mmCIF file of C-alpha atoms in Angstrom:
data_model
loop_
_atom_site.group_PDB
_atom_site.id
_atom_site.type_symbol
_atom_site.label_atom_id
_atom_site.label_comp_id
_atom_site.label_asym_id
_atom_site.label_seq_id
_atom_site.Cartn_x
_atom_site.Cartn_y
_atom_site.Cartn_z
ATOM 1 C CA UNK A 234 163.005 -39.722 -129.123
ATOM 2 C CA UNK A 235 160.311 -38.311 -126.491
ATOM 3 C CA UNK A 236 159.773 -42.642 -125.532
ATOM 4 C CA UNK A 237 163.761 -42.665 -124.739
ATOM 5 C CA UNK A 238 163.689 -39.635 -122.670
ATOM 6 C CA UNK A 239 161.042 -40.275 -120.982
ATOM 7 C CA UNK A 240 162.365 -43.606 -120.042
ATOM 8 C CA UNK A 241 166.176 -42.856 -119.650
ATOM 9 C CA UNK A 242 166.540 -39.601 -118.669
ATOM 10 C CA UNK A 243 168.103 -39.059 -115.115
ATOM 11 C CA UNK A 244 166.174 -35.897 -114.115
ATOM 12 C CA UNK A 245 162.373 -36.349 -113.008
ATOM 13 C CA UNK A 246 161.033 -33.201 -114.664
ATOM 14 C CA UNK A 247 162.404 -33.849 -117.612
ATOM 15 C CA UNK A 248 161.024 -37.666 -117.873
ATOM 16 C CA UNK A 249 157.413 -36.191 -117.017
ATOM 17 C CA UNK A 250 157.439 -33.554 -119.389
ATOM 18 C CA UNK A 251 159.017 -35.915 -122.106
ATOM 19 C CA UNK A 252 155.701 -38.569 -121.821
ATOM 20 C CA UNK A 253 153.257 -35.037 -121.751
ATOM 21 C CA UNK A 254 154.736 -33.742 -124.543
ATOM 22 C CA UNK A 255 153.303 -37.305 -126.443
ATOM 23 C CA UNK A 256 149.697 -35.812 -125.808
ATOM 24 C CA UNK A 257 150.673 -32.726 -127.554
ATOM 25 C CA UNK A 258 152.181 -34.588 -131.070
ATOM 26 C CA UNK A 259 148.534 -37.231 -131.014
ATOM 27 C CA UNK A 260 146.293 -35.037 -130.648
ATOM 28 C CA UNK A 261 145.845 -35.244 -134.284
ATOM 29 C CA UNK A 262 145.369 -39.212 -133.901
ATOM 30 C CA UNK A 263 144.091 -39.620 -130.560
ATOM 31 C CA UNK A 264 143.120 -43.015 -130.688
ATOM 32 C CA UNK A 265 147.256 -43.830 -131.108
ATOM 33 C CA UNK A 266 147.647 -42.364 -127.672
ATOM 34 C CA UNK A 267 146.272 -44.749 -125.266
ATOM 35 C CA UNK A 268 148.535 -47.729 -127.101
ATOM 36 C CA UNK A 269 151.408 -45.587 -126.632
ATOM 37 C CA UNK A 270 150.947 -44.553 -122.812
ATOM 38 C CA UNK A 271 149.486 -47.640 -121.374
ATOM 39 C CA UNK A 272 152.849 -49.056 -120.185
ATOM 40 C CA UNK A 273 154.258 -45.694 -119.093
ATOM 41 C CA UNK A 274 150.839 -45.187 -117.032
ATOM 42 C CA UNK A 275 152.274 -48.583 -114.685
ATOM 43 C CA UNK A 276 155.930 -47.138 -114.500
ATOM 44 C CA UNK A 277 157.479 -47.595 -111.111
ATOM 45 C CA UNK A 278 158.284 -43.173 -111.092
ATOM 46 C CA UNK A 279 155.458 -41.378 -110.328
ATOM 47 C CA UNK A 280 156.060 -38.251 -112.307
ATOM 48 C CA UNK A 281 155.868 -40.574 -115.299
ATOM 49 C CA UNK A 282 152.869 -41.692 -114.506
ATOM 50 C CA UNK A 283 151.644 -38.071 -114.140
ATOM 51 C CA UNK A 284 152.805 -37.549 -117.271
ATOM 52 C CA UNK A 285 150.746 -40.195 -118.478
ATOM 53 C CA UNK A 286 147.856 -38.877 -117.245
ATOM 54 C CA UNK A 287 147.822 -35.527 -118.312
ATOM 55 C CA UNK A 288 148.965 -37.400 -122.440
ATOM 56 C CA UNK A 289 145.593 -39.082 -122.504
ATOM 57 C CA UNK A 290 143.690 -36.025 -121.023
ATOM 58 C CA UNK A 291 145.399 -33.639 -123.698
ATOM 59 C CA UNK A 292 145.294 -35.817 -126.819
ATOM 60 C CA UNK A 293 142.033 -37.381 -126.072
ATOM 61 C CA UNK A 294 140.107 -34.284 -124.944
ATOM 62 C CA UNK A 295 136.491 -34.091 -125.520
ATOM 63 C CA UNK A 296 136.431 -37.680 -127.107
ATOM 64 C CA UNK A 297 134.829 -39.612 -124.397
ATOM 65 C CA UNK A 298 137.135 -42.504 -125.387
ATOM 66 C CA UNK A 299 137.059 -45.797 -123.504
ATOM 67 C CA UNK A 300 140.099 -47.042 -123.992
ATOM 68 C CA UNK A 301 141.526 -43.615 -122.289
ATOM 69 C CA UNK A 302 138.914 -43.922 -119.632
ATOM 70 C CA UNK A 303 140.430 -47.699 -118.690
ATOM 71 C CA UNK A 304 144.014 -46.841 -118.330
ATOM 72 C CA UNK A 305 143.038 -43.792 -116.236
ATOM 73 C CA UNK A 306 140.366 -45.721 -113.857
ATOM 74 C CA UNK A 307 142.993 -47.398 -112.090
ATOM 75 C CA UNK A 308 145.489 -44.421 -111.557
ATOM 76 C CA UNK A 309 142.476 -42.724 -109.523
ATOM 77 C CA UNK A 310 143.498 -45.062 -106.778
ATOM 78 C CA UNK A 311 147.220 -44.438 -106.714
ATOM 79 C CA UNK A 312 148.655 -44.303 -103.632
ATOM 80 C CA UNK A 313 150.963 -40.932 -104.840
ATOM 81 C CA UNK A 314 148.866 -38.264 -104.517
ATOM 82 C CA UNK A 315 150.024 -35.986 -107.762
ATOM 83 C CA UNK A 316 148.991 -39.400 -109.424
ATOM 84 C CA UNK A 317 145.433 -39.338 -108.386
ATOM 85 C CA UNK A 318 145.331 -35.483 -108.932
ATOM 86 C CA UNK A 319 146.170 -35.830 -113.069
ATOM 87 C CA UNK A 320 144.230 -38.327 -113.169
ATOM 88 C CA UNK A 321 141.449 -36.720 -112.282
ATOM 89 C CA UNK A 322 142.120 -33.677 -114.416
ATOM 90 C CA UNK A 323 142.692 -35.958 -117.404
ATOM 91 C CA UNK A 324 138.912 -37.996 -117.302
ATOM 92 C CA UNK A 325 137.415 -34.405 -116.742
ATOM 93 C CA UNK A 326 139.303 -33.389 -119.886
ATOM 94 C CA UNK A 327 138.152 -36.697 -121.824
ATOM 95 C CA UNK A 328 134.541 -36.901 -120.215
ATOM 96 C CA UNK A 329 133.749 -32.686 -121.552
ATOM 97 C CA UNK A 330 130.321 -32.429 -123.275
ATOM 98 C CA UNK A 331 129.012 -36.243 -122.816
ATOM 99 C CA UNK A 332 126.621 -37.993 -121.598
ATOM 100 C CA UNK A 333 125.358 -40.972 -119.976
ATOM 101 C CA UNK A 334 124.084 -42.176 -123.550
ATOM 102 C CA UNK A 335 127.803 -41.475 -125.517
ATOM 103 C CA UNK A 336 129.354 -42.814 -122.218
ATOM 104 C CA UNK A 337 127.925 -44.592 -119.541
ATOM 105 C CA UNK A 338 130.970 -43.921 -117.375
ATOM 106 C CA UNK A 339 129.954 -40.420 -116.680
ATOM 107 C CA UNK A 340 127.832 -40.663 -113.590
ATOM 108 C CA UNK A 341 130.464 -42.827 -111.976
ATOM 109 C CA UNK A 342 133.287 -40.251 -112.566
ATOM 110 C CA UNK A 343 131.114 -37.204 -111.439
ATOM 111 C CA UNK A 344 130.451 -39.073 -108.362
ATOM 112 C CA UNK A 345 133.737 -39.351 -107.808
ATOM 113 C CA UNK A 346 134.587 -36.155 -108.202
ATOM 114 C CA UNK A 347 132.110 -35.103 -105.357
ATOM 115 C CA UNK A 348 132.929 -37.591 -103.137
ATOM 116 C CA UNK A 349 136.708 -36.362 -103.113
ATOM 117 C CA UNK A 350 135.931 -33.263 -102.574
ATOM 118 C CA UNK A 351 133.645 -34.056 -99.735
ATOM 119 C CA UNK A 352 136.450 -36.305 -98.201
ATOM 120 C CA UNK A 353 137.586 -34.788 -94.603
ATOM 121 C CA UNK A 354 140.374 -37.226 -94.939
ATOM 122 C CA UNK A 355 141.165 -37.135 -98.378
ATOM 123 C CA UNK A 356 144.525 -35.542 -99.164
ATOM 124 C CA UNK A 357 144.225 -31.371 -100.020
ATOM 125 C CA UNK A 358 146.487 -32.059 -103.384
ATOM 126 C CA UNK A 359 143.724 -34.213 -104.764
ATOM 127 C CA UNK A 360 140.840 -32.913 -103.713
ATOM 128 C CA UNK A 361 142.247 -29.363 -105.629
ATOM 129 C CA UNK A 362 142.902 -31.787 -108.820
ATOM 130 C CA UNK A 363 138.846 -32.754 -107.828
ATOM 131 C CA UNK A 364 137.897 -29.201 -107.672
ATOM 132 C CA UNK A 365 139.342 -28.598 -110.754
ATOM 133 C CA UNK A 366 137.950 -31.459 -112.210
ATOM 134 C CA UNK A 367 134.549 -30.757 -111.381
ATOM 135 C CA UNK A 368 134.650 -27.393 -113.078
ATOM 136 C CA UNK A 369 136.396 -28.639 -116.370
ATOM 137 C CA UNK A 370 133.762 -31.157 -116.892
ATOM 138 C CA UNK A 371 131.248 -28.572 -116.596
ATOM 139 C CA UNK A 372 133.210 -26.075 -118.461
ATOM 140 C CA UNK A 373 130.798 -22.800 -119.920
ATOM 141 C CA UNK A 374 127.862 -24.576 -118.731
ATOM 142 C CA UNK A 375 128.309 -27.759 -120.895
ATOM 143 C CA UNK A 376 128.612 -25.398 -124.105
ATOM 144 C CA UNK A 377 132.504 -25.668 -124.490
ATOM 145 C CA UNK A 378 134.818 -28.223 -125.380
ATOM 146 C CA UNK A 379 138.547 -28.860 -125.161
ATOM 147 C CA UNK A 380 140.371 -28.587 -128.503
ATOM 148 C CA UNK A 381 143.807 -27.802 -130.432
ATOM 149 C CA UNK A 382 141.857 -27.771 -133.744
ATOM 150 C CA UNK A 383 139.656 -25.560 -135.140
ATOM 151 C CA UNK A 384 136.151 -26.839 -137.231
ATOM 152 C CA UNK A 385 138.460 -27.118 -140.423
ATOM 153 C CA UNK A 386 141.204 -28.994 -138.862
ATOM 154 C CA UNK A 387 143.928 -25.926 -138.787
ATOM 155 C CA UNK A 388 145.544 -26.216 -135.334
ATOM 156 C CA UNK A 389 144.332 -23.778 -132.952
ATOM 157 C CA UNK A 390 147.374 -21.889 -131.764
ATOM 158 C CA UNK A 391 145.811 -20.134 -128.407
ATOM 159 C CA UNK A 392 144.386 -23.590 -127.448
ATOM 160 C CA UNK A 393 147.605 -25.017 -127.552
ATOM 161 C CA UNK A 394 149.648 -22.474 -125.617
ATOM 162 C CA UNK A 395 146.660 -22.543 -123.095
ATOM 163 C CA UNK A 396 147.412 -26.137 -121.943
ATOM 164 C CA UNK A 397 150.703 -26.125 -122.426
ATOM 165 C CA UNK A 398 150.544 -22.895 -119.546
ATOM 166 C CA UNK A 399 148.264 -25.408 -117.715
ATOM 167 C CA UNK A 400 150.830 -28.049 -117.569
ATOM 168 C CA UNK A 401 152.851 -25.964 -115.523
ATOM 169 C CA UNK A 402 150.027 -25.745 -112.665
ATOM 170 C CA UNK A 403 152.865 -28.470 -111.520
ATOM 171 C CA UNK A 404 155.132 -25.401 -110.273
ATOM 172 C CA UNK A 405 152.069 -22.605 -109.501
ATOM 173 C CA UNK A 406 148.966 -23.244 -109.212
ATOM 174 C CA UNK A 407 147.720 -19.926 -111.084
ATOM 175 C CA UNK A 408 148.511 -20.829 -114.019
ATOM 176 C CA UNK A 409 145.331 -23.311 -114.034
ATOM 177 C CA UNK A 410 143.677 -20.452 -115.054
ATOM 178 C CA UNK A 411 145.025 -20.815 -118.714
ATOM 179 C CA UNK A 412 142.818 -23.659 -119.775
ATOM 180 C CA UNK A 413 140.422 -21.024 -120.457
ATOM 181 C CA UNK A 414 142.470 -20.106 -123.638
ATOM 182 C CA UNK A 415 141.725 -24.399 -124.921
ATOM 183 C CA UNK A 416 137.624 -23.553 -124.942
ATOM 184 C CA UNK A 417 136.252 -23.655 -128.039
ATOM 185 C CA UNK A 418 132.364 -22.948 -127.918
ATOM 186 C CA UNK A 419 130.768 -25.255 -129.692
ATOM 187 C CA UNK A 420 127.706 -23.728 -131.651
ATOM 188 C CA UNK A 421 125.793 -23.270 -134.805
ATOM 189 C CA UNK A 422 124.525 -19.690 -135.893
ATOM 190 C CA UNK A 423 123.072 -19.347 -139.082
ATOM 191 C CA UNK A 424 124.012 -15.402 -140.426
ATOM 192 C CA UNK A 425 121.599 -13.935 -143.299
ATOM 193 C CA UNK A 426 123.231 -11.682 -146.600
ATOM 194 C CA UNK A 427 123.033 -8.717 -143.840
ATOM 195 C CA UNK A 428 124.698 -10.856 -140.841
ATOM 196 C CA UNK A 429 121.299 -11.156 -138.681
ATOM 197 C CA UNK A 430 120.175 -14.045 -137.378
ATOM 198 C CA UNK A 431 116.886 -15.198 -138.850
ATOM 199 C CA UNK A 432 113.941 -16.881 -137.407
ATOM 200 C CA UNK A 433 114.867 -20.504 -138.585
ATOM 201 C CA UNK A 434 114.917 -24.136 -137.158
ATOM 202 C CA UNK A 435 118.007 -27.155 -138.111
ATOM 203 C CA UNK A 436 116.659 -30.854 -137.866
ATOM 204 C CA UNK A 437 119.324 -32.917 -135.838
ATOM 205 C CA UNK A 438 119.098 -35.885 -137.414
ATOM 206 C CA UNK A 439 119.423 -38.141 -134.523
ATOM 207 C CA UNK A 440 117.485 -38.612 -131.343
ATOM 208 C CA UNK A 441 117.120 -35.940 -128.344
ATOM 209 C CA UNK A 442 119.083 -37.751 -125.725
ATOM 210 C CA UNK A 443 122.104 -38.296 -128.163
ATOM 211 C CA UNK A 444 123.472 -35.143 -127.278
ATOM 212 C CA UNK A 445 120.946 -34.067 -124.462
ATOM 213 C CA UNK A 446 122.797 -32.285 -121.322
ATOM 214 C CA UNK A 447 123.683 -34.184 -118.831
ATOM 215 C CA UNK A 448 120.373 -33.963 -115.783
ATOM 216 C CA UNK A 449 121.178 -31.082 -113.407
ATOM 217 C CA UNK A 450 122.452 -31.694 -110.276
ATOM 218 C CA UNK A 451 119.927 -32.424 -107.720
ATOM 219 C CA UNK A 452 120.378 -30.415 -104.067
ATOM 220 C CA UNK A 453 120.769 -32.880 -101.091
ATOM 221 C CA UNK A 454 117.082 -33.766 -99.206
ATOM 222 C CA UNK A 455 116.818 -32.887 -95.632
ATOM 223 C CA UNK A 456 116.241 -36.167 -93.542
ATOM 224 C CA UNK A 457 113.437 -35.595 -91.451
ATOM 225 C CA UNK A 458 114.029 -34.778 -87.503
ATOM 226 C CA UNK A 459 112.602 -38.251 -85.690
ATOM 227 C CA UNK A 460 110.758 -37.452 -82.679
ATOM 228 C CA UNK A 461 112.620 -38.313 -79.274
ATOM 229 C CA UNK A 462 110.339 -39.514 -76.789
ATOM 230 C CA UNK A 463 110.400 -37.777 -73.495
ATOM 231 C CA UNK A 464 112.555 -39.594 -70.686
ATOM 232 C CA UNK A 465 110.303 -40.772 -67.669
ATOM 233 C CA UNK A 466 112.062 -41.084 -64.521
ATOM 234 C CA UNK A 467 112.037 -43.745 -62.186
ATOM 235 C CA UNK A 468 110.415 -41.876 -58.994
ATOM 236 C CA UNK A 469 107.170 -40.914 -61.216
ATOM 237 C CA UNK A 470 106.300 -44.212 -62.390
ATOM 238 C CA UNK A 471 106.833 -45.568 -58.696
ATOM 239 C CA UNK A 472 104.485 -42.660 -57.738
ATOM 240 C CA UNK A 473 101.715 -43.507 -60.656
ATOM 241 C CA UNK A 474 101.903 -47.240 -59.652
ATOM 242 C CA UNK A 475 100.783 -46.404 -55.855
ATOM 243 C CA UNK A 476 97.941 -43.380 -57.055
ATOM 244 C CA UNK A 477 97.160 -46.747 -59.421
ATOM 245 C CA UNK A 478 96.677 -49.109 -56.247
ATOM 246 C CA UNK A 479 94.983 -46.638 -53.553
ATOM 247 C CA UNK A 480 92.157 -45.760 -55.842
ATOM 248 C CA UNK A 481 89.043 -47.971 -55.970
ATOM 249 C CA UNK A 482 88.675 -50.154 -59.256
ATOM 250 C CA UNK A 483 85.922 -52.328 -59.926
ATOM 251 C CA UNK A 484 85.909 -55.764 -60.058
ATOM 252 C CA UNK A 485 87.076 -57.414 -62.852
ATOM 253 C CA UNK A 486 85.109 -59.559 -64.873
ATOM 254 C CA UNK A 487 87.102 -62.306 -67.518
ATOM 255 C CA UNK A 488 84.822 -61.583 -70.583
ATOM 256 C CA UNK A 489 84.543 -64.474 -73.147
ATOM 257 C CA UNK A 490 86.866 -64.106 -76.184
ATOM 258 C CA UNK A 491 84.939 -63.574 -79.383
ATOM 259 C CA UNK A 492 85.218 -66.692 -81.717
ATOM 260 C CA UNK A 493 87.787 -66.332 -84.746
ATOM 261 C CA UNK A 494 86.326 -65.608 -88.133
ATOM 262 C CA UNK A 495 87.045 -68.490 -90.863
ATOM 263 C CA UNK A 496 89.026 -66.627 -93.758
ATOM 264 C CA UNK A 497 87.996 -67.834 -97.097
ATOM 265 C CA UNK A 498 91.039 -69.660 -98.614
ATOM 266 C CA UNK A 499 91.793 -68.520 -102.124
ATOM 267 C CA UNK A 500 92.550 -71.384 -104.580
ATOM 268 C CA UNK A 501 95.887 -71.457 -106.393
ATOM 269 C CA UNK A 502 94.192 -70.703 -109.302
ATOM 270 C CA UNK A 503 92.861 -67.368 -108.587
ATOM 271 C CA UNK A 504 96.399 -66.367 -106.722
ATOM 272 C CA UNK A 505 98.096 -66.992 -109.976
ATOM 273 C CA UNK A 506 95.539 -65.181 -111.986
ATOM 274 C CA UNK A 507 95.841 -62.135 -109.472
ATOM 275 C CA UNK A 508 99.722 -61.853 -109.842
ATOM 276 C CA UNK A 509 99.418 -62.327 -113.781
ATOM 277 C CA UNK A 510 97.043 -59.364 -113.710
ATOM 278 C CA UNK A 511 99.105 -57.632 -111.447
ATOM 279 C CA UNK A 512 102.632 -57.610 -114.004
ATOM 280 C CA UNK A 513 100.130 -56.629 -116.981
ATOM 281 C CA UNK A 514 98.918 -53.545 -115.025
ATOM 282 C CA UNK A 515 102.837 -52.921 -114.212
ATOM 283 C CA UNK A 516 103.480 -53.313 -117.692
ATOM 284 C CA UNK A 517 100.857 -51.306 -119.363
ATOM 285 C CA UNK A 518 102.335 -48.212 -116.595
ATOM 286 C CA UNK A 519 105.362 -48.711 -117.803
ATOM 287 C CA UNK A 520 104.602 -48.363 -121.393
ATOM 288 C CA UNK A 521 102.943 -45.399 -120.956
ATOM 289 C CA UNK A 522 105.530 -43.669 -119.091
ATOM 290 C CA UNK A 523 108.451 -44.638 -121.307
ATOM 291 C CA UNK A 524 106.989 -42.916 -124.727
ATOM 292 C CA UNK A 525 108.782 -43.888 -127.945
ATOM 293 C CA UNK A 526 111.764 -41.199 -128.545
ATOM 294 C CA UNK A 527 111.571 -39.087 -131.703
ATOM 295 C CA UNK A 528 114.294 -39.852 -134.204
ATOM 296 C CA UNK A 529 115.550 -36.507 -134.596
ATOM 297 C CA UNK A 530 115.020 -33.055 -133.398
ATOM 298 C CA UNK A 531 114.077 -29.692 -134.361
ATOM 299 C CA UNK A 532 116.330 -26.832 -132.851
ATOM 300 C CA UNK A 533 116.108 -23.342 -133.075
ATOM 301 C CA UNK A 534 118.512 -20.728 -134.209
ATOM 302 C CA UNK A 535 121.121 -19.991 -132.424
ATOM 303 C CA UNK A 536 121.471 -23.772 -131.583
ATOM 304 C CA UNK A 537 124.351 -25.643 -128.916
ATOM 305 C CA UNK A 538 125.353 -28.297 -131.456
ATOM 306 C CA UNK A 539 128.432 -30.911 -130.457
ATOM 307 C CA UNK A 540 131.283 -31.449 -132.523
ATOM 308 C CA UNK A 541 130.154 -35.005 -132.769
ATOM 309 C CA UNK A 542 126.804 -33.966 -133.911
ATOM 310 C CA UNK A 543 128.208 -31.898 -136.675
ATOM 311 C CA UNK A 544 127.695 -34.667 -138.846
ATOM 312 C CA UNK A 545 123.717 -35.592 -138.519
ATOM 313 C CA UNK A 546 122.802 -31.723 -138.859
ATOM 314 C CA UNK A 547 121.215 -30.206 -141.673
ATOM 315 C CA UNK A 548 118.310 -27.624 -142.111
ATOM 316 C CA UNK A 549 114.566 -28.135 -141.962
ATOM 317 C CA UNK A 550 113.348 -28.861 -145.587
ATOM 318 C CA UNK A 551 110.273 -26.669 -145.176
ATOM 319 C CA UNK A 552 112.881 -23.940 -144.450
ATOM 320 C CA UNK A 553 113.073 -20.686 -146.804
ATOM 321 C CA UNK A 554 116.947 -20.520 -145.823
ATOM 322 C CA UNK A 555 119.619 -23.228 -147.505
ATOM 323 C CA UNK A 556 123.393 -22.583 -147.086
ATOM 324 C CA UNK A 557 125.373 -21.253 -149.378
ATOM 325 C CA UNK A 558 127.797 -23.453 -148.533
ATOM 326 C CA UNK A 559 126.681 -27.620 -149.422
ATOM 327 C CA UNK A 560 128.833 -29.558 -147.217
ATOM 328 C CA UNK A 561 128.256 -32.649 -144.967
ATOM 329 C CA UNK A 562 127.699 -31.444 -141.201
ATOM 330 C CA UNK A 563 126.949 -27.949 -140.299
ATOM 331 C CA UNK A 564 128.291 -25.914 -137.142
ATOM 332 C CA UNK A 565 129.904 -22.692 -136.118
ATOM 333 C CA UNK A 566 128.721 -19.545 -138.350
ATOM 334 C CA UNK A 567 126.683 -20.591 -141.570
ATOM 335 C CA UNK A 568 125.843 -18.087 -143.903
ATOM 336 C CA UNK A 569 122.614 -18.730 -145.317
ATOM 337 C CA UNK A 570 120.904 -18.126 -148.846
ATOM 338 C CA UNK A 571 116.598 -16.560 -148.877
ATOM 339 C CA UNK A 572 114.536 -18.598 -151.021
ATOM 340 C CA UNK A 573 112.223 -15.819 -150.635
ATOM 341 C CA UNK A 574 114.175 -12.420 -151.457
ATOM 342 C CA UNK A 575 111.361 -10.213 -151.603
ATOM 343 C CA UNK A 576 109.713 -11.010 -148.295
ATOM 344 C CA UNK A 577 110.285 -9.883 -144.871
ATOM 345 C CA UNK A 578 112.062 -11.637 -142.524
ATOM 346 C CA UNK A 579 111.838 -12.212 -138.829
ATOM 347 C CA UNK A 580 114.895 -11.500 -136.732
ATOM 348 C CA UNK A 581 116.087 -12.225 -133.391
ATOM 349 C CA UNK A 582 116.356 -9.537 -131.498
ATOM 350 C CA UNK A 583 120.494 -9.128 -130.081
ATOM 351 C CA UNK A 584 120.307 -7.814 -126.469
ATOM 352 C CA UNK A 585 122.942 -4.994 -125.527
ATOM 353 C CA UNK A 586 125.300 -6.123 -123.404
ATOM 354 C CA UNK A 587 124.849 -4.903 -119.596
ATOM 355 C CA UNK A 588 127.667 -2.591 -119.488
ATOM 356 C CA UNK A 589 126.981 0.045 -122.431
ATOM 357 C CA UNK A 590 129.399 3.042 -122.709
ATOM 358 C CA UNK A 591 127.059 5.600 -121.257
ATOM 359 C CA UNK A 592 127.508 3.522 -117.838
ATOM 360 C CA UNK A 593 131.025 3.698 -117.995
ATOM 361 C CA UNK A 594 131.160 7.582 -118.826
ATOM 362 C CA UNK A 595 129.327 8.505 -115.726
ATOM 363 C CA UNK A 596 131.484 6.539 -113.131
ATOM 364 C CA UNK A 597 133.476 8.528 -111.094
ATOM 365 C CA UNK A 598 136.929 9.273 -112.115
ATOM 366 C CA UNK A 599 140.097 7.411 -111.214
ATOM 367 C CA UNK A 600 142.644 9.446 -109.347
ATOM 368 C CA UNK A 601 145.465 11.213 -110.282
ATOM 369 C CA UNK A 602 148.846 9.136 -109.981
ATOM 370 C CA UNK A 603 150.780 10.589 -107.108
ATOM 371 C CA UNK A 604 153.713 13.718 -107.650
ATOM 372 C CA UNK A 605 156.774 12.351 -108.408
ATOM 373 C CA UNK A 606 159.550 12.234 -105.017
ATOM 374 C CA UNK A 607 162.638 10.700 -104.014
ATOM 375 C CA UNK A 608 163.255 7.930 -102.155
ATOM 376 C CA UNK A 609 165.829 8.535 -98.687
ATOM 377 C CA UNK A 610 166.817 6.040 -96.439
#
């Protein structure tokens, strides 16, 4: 039904938010998505291929997908500029929380996000779509994601109304802000019988860079000044060649060149045994710099843990703590069970937040609304 509107409808708004709403019903099956849009993403209307856009960034949030990423590669370079804009918006919303090592197409999005930005002669409706780009992939520091599902697979109602509001950023801008509401932190905090947070450590049972963050963003280096040198002017080098020729020189003398020194030839021999000593010395650097990875990871409690890394968590086996509840994958709150009842345990320490009540007690009062009065002409 949504495939017929979308394609036979008369009225352009209508068509666009038909082929949107198809991100909303897959984002159950997101992999069925990118089948589904790639021949609306080459439709001859543009707010169909908007549409298709912002379907692949919706249904395929967070998942880093490739197929996704190809359809939308292409649409970048539109030439309607609302094209390029959800575009851009959609491969933030599919690149959230990866990497280089889950995809290798990060870097070359984020430098494409900075480069629109930077563009004097870019067009101001996609370099906003940029902007916003830039701060969805980096959304709550790299600890949120984008999802209509909670950890148990309920659908999340708030998320959804959130980018269903952000759809609309079509007819006011403003209402960007509502992708807020689709962030889902994605954490694990293990709780004791008393809801504290014990000293503890989880083993990640796959290798630090896996689910590393991404490297920080490095500030551009200032190219050093080059030295100008100082113009000379014609009527002082005239005046230095005559002060040159009045002055008495001495006679000049044509001293004998000294003979060239013979260079000792190397054989071809000893060349190639230089150069072969030469890559093993590269080689040996090499191996020391590049050290072999660990094949999993310790992390303490509270830990950032990805949805995708759910699955390879568990807790340390020296641990006194176990969770109550024995399930593949941990994340979210887990309330654990103490091997060791009777001892003490060490607990993080919660800071207050900045803002405490007493603060707000001794601020100066608001003041009073105004008397009521009637209006006159």
């Amino acid at each position: 039904r949504l495939l017929h509107v979308a394609v036979a409808d008369v009225n352009d708004d209508v068509r666009r938010a038909a082929v949107i709403s198809i991100g909303f019903l897959l984002f159950n099956a997101p992999e069925q998505c990118p089948n589904v849009v790639s021949l609306l993403s080459e439709s001859y209307n543009s707010h169909v291929r908007y549409g298709a856009a912002l379907a692949l960034g919706i249904s395929c949030a967070g998942s880093g997908m490739k197929e996704a990423l190809s359809i939308l590669e292409p649409m970048i370079n539109d030439p309607v500029n609302y094209v390029r804009q959800g575009a851009l918006l959609a491969s933030a919303m599919v690149l959230v929380q990866q990497n280089e090592h889950m995809c290798p197409k990060l870097k070359t999005f984020k430098d494409l996000f900075t480069k629109t930005m930077s563009d004097k002669h870019e067009d101001v409706m996609v370099k906003f779509g940029a902007i916003l780009a830039q701060g969805i992939i980096n959304a709550g520091g790299r600890n949120c994601t984008i999802s209509m599902r909670t950890q148990h697979g309920h659908t999340n109602v708030p998320s959804v109304v959130g980018l269903l509001v952000f759809t609309h950023t079509w007819f006011w801008f403003p209402l960007a802000h509502f992708l807020c509401l689709a962030f889902q932190p994605t954490y694990l905090i293990g709780l004791n019988k008393d809801l504290k947070m014990p000293v503890m450590k989880f083993k990640s049972c796959a290798k630090p860079s896996a689910y590393a963050y991404p490297p920080l963003l490095e500030p551009p280096k200032e190219k050093e000044k080059e030295k100008v040198s100082t113009a000379i002017l014609s009527t002082t080098a005239k005046k230095a060649a005559k002060s040159k020729s009045t002055a008495a020189t001495p006679m000049e003398v044509d001293t004998p060149a000294p003979a060239p020194e013979k260079k000792e030839e190397k054989k071809p021999e000893e060349k190639k045994d230089e150069k072969k000593e030469e890559k093993k010395e590269k080689v040996d650097e090499e191996k020391k710099e590049k050290k072999e990875e660990p094949k999993f990871e310790l992390i303490a409690n509270p830990a950032r843990v990805l949805v995708e890394q759910r699955n390879v968590m568990d807790i340390e086996s020296s641990s006194r703590y176990s969770s109550v509840w024995n399930r593949n994958g941990l994340g979210g709150f887990i309330v654990l069970r103490d091997t060791k009842g009777g001892a003490e345990e060490d607990i993080i320490e919660t800071l207050p937040p900045a803002a405490t009540a007493e603060d707000t007690t001794t601020e100066e009062k608001e003041p009073s609304p105004p008397e009521p009065f009637e209006y006159t002409e």
